[in-house]
PDB file of C-alpha atoms in Angstrom:
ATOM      1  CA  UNK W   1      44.869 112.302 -46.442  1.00  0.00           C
ATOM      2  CA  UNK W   2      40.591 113.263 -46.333  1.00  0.00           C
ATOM      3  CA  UNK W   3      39.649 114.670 -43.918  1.00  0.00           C
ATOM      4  CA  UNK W   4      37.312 112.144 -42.960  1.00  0.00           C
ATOM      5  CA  UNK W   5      40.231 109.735 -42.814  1.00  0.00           C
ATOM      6  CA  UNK W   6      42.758 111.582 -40.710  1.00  0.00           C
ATOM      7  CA  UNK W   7      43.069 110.436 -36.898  1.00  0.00           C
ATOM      8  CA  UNK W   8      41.505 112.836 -34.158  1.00  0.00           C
ATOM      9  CA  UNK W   9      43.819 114.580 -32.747  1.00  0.00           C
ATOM     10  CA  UNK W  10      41.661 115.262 -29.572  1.00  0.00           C
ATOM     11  CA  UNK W  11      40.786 111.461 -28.598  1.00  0.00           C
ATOM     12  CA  UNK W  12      44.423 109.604 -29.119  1.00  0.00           C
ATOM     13  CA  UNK W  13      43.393 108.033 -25.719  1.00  0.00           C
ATOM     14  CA  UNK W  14      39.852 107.199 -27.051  1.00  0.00           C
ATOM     15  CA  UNK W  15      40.728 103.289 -26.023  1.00  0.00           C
ATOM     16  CA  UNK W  16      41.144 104.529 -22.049  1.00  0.00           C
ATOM     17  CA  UNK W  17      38.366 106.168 -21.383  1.00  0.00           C
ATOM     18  CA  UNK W  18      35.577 105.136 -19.032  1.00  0.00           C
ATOM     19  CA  UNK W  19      32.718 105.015 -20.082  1.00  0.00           C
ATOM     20  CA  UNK W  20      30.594 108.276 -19.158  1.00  0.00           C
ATOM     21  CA  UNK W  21      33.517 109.899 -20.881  1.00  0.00           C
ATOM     22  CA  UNK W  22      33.342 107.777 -24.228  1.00  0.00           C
ATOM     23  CA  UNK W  23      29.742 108.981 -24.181  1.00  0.00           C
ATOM     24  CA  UNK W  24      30.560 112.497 -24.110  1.00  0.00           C
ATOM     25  CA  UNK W  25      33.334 112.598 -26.679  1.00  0.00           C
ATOM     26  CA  UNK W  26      31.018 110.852 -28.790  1.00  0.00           C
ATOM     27  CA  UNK W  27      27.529 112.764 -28.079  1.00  0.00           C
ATOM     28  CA  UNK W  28      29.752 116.072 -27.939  1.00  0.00           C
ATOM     29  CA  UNK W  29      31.388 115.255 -31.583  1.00  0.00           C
ATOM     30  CA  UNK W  30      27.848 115.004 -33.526  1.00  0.00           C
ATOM     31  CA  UNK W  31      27.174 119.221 -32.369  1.00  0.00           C
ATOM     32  CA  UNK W  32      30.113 119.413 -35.239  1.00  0.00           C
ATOM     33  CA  UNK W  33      27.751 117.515 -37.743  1.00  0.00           C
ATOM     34  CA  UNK W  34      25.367 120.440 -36.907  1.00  0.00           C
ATOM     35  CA  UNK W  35      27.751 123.378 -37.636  1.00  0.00           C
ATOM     36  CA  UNK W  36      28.724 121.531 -40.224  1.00  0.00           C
ATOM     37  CA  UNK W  37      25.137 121.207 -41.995  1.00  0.00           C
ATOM     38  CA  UNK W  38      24.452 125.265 -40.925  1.00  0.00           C
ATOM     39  CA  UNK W  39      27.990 126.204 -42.841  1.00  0.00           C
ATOM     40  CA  UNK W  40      26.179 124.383 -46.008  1.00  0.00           C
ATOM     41  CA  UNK W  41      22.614 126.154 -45.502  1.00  0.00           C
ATOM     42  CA  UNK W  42      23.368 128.433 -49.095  1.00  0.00           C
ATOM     43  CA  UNK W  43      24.185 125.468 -51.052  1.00  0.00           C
ATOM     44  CA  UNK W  44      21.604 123.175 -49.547  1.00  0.00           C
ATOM     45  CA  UNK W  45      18.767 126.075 -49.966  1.00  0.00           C
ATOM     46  CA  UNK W  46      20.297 126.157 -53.746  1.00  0.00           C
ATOM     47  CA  UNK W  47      19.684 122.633 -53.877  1.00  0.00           C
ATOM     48  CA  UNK W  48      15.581 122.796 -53.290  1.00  0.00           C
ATOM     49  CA  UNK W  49      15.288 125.867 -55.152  1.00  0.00           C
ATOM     50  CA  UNK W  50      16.538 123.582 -58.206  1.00  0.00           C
ATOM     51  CA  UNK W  51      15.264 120.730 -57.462  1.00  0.00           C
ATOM     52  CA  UNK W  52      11.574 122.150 -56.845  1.00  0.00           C
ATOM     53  CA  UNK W  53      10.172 122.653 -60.220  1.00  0.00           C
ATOM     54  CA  UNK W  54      11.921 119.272 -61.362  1.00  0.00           C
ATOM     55  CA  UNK W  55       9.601 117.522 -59.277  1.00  0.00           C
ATOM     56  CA  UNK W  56       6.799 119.867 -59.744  1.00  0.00           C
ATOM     57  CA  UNK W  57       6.862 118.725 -63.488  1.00  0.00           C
ATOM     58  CA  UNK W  58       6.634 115.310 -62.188  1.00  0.00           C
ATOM     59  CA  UNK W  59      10.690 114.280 -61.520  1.00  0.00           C
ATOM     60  CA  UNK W  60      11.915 111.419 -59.317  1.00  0.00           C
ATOM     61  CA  UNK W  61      14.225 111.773 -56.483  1.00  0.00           C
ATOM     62  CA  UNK W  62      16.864 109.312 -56.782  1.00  0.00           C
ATOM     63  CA  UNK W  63      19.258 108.757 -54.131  1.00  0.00           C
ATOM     64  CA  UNK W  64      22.723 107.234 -54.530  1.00  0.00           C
ATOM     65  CA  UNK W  65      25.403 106.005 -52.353  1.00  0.00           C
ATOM     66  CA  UNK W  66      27.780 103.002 -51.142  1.00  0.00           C
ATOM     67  CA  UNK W  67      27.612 101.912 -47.305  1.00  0.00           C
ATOM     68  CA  UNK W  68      26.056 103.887 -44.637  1.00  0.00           C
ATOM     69  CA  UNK W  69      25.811 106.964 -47.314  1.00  0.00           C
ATOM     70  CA  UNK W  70      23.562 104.785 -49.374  1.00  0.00           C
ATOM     71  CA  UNK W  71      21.692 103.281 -46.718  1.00  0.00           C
ATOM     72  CA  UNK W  72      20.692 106.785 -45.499  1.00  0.00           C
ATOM     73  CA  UNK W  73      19.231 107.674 -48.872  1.00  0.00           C
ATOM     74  CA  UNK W  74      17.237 104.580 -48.690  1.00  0.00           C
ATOM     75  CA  UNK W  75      16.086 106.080 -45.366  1.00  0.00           C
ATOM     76  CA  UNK W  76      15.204 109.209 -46.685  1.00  0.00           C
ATOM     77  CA  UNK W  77      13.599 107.136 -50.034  1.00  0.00           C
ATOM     78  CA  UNK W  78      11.051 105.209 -48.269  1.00  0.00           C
ATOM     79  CA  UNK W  79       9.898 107.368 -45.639  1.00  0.00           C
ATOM     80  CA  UNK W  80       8.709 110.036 -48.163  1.00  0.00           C
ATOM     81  CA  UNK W  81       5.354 108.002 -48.736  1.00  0.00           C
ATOM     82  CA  UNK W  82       3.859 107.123 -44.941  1.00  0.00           C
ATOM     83  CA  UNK W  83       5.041 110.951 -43.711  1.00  0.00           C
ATOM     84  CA  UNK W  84       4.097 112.644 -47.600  1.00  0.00           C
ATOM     85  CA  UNK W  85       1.813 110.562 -49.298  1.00  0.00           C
ATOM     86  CA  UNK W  86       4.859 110.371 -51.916  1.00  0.00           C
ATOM     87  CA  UNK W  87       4.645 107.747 -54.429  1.00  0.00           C
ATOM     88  CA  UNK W  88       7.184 104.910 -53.918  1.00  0.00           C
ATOM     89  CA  UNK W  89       7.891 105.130 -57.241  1.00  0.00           C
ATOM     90  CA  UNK W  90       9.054 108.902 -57.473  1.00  0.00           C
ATOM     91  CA  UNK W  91      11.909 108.190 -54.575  1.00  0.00           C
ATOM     92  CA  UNK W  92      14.017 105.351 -55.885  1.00  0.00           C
ATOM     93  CA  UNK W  93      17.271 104.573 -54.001  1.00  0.00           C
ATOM     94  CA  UNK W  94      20.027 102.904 -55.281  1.00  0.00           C
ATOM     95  CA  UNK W  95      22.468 101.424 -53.135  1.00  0.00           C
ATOM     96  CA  UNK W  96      25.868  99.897 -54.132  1.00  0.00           C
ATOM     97  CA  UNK W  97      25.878  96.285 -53.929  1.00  0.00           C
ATOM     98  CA  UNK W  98      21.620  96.008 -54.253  1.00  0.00           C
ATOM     99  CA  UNK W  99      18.987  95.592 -51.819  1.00  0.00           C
ATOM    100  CA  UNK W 100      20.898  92.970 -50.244  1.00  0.00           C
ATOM    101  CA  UNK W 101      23.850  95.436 -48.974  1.00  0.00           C
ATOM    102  CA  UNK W 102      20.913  96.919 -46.965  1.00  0.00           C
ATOM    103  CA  UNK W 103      21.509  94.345 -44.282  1.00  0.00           C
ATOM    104  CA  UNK W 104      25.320  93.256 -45.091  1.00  0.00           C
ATOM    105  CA  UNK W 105      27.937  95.015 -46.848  1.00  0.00           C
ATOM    106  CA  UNK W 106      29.031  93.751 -50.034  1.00  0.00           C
ATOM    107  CA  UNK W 107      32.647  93.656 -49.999  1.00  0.00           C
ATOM    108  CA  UNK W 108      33.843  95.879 -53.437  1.00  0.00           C
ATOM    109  CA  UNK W 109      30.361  96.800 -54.903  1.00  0.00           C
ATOM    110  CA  UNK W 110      31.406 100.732 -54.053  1.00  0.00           C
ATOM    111  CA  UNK W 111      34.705 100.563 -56.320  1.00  0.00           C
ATOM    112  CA  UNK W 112      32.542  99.693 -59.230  1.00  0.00           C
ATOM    113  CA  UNK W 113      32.245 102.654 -61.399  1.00  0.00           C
ATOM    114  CA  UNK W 114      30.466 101.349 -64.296  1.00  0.00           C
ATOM    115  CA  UNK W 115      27.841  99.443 -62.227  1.00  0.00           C
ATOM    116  CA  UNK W 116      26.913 103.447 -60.765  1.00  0.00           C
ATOM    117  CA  UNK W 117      26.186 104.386 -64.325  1.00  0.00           C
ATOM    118  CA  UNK W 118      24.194 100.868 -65.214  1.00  0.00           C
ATOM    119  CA  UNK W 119      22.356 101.031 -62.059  1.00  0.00           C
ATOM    120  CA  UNK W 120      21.577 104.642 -62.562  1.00  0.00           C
ATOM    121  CA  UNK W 121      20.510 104.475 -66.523  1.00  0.00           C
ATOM    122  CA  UNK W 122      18.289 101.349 -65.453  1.00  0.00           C
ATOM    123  CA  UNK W 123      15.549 103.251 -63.801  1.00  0.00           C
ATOM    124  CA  UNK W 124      15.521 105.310 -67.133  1.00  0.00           C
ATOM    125  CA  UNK W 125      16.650 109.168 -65.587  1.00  0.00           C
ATOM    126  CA  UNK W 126      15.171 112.428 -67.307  1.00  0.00           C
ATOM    127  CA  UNK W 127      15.325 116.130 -66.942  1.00  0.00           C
ATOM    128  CA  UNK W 128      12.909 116.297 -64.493  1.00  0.00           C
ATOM    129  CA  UNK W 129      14.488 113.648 -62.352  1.00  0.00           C
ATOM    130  CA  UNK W 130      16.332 115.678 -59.148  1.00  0.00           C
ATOM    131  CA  UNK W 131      19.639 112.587 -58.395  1.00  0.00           C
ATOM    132  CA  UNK W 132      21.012 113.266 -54.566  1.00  0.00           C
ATOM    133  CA  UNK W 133      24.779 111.176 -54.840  1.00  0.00           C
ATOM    134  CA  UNK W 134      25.952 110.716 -51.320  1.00  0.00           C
ATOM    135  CA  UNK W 135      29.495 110.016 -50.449  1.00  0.00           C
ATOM    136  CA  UNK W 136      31.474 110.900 -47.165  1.00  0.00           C
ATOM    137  CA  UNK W 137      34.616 110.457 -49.239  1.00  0.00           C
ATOM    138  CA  UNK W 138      33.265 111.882 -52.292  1.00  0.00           C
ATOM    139  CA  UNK W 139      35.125 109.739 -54.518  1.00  0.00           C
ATOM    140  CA  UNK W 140      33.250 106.756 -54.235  1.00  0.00           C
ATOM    141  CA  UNK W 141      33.355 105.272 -57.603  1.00  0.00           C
ATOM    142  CA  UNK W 142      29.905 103.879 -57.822  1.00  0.00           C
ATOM    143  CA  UNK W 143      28.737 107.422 -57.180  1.00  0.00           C
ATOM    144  CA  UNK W 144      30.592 108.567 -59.353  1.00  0.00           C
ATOM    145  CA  UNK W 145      29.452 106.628 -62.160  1.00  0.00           C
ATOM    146  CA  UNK W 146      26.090 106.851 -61.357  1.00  0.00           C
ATOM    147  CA  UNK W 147      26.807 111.265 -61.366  1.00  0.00           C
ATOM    148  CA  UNK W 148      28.368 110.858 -64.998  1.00  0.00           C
ATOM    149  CA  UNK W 149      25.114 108.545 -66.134  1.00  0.00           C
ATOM    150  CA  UNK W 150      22.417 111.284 -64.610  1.00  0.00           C
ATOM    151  CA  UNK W 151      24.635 114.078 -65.891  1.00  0.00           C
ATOM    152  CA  UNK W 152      24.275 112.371 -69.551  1.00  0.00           C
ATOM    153  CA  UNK W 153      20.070 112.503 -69.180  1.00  0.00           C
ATOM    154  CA  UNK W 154      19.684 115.608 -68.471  1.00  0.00           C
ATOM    155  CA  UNK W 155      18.874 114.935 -64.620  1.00  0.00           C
ATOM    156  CA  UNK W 156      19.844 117.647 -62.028  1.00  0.00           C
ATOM    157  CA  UNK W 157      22.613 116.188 -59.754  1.00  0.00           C
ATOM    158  CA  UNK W 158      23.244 117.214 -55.851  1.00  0.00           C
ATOM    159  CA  UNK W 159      26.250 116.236 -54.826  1.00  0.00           C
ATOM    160  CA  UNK W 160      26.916 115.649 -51.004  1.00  0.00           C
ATOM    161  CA  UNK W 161      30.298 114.925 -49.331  1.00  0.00           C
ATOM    162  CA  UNK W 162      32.059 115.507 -46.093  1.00  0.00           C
ATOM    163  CA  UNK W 163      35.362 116.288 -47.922  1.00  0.00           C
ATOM    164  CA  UNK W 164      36.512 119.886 -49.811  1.00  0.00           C
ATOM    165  CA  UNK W 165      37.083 119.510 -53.524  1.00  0.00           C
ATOM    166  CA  UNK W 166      35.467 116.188 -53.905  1.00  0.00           C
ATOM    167  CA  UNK W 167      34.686 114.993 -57.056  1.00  0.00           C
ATOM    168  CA  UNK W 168      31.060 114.223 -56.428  1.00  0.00           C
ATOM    169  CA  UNK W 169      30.472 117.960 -55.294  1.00  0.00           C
ATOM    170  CA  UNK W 170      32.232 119.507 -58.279  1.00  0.00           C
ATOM    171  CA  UNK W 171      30.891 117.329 -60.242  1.00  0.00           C
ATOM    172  CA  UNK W 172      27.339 117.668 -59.582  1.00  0.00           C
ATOM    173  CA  UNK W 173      25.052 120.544 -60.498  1.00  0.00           C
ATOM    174  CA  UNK W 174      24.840 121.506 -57.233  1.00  0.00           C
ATOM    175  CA  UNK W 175      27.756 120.486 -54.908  1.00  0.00           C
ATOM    176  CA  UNK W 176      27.214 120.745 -51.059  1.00  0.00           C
ATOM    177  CA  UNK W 177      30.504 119.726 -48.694  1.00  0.00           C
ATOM    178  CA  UNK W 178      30.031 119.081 -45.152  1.00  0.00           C
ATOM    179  CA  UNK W 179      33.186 119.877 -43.599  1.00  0.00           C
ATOM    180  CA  UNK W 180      32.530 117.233 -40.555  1.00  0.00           C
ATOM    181  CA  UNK W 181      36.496 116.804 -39.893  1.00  0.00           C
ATOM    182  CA  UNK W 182      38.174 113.853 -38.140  1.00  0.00           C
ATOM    183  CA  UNK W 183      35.762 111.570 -36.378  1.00  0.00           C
ATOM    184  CA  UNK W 184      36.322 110.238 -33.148  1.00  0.00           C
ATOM    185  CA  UNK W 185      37.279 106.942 -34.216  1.00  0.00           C
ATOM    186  CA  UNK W 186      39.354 107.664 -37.106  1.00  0.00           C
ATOM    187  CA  UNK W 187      37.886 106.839 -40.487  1.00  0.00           C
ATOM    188  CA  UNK W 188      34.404 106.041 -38.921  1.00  0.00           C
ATOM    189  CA  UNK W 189      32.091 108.102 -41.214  1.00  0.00           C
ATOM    190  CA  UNK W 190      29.383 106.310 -40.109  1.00  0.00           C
ATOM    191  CA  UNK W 191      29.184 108.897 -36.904  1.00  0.00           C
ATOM    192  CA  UNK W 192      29.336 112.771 -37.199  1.00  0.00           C
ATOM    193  CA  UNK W 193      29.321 112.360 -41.170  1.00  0.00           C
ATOM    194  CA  UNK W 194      27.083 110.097 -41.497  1.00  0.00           C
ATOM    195  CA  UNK W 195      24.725 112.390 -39.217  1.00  0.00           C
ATOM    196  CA  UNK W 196      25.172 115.404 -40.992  1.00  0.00           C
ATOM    197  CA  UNK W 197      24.278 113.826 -44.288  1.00  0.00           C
ATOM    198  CA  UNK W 198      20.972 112.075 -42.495  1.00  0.00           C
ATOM    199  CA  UNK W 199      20.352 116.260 -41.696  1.00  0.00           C
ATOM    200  CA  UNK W 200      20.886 117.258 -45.296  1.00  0.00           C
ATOM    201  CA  UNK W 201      18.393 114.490 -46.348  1.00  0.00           C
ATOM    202  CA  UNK W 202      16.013 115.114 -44.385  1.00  0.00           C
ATOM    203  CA  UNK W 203      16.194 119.472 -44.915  1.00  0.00           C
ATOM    204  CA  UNK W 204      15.799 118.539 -48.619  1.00  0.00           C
ATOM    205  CA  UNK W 205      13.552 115.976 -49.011  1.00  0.00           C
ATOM    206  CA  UNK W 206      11.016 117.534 -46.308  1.00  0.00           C
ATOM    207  CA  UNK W 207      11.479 121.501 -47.762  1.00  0.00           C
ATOM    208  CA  UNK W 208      10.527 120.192 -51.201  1.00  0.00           C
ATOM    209  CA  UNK W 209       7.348 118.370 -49.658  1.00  0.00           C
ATOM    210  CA  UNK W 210       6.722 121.837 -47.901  1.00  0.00           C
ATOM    211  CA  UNK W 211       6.334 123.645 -51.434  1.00  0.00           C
ATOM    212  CA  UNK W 212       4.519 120.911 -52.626  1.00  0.00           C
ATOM    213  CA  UNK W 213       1.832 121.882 -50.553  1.00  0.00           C
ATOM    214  CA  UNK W 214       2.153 118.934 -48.499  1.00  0.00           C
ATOM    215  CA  UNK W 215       2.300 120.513 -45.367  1.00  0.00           C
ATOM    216  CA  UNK W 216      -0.041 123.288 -43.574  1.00  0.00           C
ATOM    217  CA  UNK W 217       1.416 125.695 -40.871  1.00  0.00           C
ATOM    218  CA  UNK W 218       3.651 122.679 -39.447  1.00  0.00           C
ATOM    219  CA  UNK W 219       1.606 120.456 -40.043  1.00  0.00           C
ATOM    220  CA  UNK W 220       1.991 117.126 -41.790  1.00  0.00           C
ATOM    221  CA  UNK W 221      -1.396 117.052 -43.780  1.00  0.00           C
ATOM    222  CA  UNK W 222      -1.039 114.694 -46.286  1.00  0.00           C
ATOM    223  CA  UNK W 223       0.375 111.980 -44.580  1.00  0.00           C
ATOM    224  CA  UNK W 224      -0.828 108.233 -45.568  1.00  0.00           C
ATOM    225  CA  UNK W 225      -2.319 106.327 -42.660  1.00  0.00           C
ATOM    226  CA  UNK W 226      -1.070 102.565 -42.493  1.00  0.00           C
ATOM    227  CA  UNK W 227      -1.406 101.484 -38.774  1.00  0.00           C
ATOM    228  CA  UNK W 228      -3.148 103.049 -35.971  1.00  0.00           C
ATOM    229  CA  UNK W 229      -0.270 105.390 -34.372  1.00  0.00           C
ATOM    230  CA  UNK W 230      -1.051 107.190 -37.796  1.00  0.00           C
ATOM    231  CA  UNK W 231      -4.752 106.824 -37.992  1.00  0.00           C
ATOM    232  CA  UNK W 232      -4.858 107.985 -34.514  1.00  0.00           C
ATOM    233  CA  UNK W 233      -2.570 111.289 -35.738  1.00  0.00           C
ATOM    234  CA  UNK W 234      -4.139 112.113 -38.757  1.00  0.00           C
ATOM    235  CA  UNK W 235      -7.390 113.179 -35.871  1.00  0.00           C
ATOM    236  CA  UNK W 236      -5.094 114.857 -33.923  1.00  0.00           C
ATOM    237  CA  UNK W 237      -4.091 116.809 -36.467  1.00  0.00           C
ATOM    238  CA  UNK W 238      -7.478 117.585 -37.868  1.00  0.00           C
ATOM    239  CA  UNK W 239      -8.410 118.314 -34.458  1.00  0.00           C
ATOM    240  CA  UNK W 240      -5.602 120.711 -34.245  1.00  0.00           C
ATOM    241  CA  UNK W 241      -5.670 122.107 -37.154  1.00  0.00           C
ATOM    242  CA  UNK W 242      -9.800 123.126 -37.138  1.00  0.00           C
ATOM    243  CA  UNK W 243     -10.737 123.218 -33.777  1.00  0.00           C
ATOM    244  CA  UNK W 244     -13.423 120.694 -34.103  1.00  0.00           C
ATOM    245  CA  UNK W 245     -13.695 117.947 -31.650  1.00  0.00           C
ATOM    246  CA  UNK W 246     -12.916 114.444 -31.946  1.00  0.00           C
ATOM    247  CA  UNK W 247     -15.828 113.105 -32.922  1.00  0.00           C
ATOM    248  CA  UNK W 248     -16.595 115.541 -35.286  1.00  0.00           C
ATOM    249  CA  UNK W 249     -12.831 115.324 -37.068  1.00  0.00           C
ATOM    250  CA  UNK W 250     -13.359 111.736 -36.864  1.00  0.00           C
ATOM    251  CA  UNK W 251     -16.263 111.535 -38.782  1.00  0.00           C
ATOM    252  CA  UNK W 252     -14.877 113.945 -41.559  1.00  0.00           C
ATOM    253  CA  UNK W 253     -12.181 111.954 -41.695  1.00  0.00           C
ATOM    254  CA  UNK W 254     -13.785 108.465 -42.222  1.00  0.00           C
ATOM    255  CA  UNK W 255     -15.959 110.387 -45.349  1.00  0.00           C
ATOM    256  CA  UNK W 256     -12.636 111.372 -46.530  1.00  0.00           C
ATOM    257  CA  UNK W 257     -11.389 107.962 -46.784  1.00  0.00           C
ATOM    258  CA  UNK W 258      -8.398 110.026 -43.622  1.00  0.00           C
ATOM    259  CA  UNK W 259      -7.295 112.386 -45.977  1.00  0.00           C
ATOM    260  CA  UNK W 260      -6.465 115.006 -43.147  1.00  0.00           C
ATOM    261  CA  UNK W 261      -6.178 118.117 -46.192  1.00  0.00           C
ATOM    262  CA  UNK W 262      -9.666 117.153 -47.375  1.00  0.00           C
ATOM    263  CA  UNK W 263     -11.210 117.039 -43.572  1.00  0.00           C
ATOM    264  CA  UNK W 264      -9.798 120.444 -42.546  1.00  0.00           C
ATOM    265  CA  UNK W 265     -11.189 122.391 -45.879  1.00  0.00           C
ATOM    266  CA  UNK W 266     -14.450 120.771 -45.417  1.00  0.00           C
ATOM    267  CA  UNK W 267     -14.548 121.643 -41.371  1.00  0.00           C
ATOM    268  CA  UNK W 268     -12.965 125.194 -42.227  1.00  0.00           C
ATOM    269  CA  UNK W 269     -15.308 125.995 -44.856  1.00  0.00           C
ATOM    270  CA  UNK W 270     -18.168 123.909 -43.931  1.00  0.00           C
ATOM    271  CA  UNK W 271     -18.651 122.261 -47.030  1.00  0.00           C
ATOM    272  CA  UNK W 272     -19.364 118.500 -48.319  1.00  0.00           C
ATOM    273  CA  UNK W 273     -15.910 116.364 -49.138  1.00  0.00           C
ATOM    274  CA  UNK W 274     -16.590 116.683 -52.824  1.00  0.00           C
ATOM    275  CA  UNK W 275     -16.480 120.441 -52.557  1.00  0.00           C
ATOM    276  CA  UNK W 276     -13.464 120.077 -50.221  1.00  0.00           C
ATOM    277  CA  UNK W 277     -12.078 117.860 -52.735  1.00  0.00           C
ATOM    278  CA  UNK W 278     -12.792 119.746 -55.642  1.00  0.00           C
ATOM    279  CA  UNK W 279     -11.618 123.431 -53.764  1.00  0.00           C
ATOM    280  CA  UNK W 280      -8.259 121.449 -53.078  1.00  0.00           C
ATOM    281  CA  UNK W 281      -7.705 120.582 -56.443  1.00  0.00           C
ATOM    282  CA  UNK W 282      -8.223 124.418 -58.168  1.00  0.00           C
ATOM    283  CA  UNK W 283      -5.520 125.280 -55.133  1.00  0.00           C
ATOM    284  CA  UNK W 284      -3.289 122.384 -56.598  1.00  0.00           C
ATOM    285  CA  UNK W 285      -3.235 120.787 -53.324  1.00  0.00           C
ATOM    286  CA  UNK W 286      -2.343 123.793 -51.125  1.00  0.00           C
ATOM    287  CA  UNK W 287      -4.882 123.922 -48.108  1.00  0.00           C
ATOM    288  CA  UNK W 288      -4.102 127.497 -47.688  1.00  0.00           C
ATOM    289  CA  UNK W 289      -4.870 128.348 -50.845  1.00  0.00           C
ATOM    290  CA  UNK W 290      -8.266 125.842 -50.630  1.00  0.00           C
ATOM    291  CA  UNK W 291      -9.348 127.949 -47.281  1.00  0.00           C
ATOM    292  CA  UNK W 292      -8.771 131.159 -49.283  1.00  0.00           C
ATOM    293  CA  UNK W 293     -11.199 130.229 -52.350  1.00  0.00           C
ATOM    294  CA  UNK W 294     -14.665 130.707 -53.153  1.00  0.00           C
ATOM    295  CA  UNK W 295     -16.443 127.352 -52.390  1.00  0.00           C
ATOM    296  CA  UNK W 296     -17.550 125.916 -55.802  1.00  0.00           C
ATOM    297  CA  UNK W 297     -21.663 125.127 -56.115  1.00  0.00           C
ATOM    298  CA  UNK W 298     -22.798 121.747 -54.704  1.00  0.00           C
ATOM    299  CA  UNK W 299     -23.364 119.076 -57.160  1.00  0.00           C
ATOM    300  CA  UNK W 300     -27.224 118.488 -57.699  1.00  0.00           C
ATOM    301  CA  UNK W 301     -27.157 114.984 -58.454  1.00  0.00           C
TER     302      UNK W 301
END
């Protein structure tokens, strides 16, 4: 029997309990989904290293999975663009069952094998595409088939399970197993495995935006503004960031159209926007590297 399957041997009595000590036994399981994730740091590291100058040459990530896996990679998919300025269309997630299994599970779409490799060869996969196939099991067949179709086109594959030997980690160009153990209510992957893949995701997804130059210090720089809680950050962050006071990082900001990377190389270097623009874009986005550059010559026109 997986792992993931096998009844806890710690919580037989898990129907008993009051409730302050259901809430421990299930708060106190996820620290596992942590040591879990830390056990994996080699092979998830391995992961970004390959995964990197994929998307540096202009690759997708594609996520893949069945149930809460695949729901979590649709997480991780459309978050990438408010946080990263990430295209929508470089972070497509496919989910067994469609869009509609979002919301409500569609009973068998996960056992379908070939429907993994139609959905996957749909969106067209190349060699610079980086395809993350999520499974707690690791033997979901719609993963599967979906690993064997991006395999095929030359994508890299990252293979993430919760299960040793699973075929979606040895499978997969890079395998990474999170050996999360019995959950608390037996079979329930949704909990400690489902939280240490939601980890993974988010270590992956957010390193690679790192050495895309996407963030400065700690910073999240090139976020994209779309209501004002993130209008109202991307001046804190300038503010942060530079120094300057609100006003001023306001008013770089609004000539930058809120680009926070533009406003703090134009503040740090005292320069127009263009030449903040134009210093940003012989750094290939870095703002470190912008700060450390000779400011270009103002246009005369």
């Amino acid at each position: 029997m997986l792992k993931t399957e096998t009844p806890s041997s710690e919580h037989a009595q898990l129907d008993q309990y009051p409730v302050p000590d259901l809430v421990a036994a299930f708060v106190d399981d996820q620290f596992n989904a942590v040591q879990a994730v830390r056990a994996a740091a080699p092979r998830i590291a391995e992961a970004i290293e390959a995964a990197v100058p994929r998307i540096e040459a202009g690759g997708r990530l594609v996520y893949v999975g069945a149930g809460t896996s695949g729901r979590l990679g649709v997480l991780d998919s459309v978050e990438l663009y408010p946080t990263f300025s990430w295209p929508p269309e470089r972070a497509v997630a496919l989910l067994a069952g469609g869009e509609g299994a979002m919301f409500k599970a569609v009973e068998g779409a996960e056992d379908d094998r070939e429907q993994g490799a139609r959905d996957l060869r749909s969106i067209g996969p190349g060699a610079s595409d980086v395809v993350l196939l999520l499974a707690a099991s690791g033997a979901t067949p719609y993963v599967l088939g979906a690993l064997h179709a991006a395999r095929e086109a030359g994508a890299l594959t990252i293979g993430i399970a919760n299960n040793a030997g699973a075929p979606v980690v040895t499978g997969a160009h890079v395998g990474i197993t999170l050996d999360t153990g019995t959950e608390v209510i037996s079979g329930s992957t949704r909990l400690k495995a489902g939280t240490s893949q939601k980890i993974v995701l988010n270590t992956i997804s957010s390193a690679i935006m790192v050495r895309l130059h996407k963030v400065y210090r700690n910073l999240m720089v090139d976020l994209k503004p779309t209501n004002a809680k993130l209008f109202a950050r991307t001046v804190r962050l300038t503010v942060h960031a530079t120094g300057a006071d609100e006003a001023a990082a306001r008013a770089a900001l609004e000539a930058c159209g809120f680009h926070v990377k533009v406003a703090i190389v134009a503040l740090l270097k005292k320069v127009p926007v263009p030449q903040a623009e134009s210093l940003l874009a012989r750094a290939g986005g870095s703002v470190r590297g912008a700060l450390n550059a000779e400011a270009p010559p103002a246009s005369l026109s």
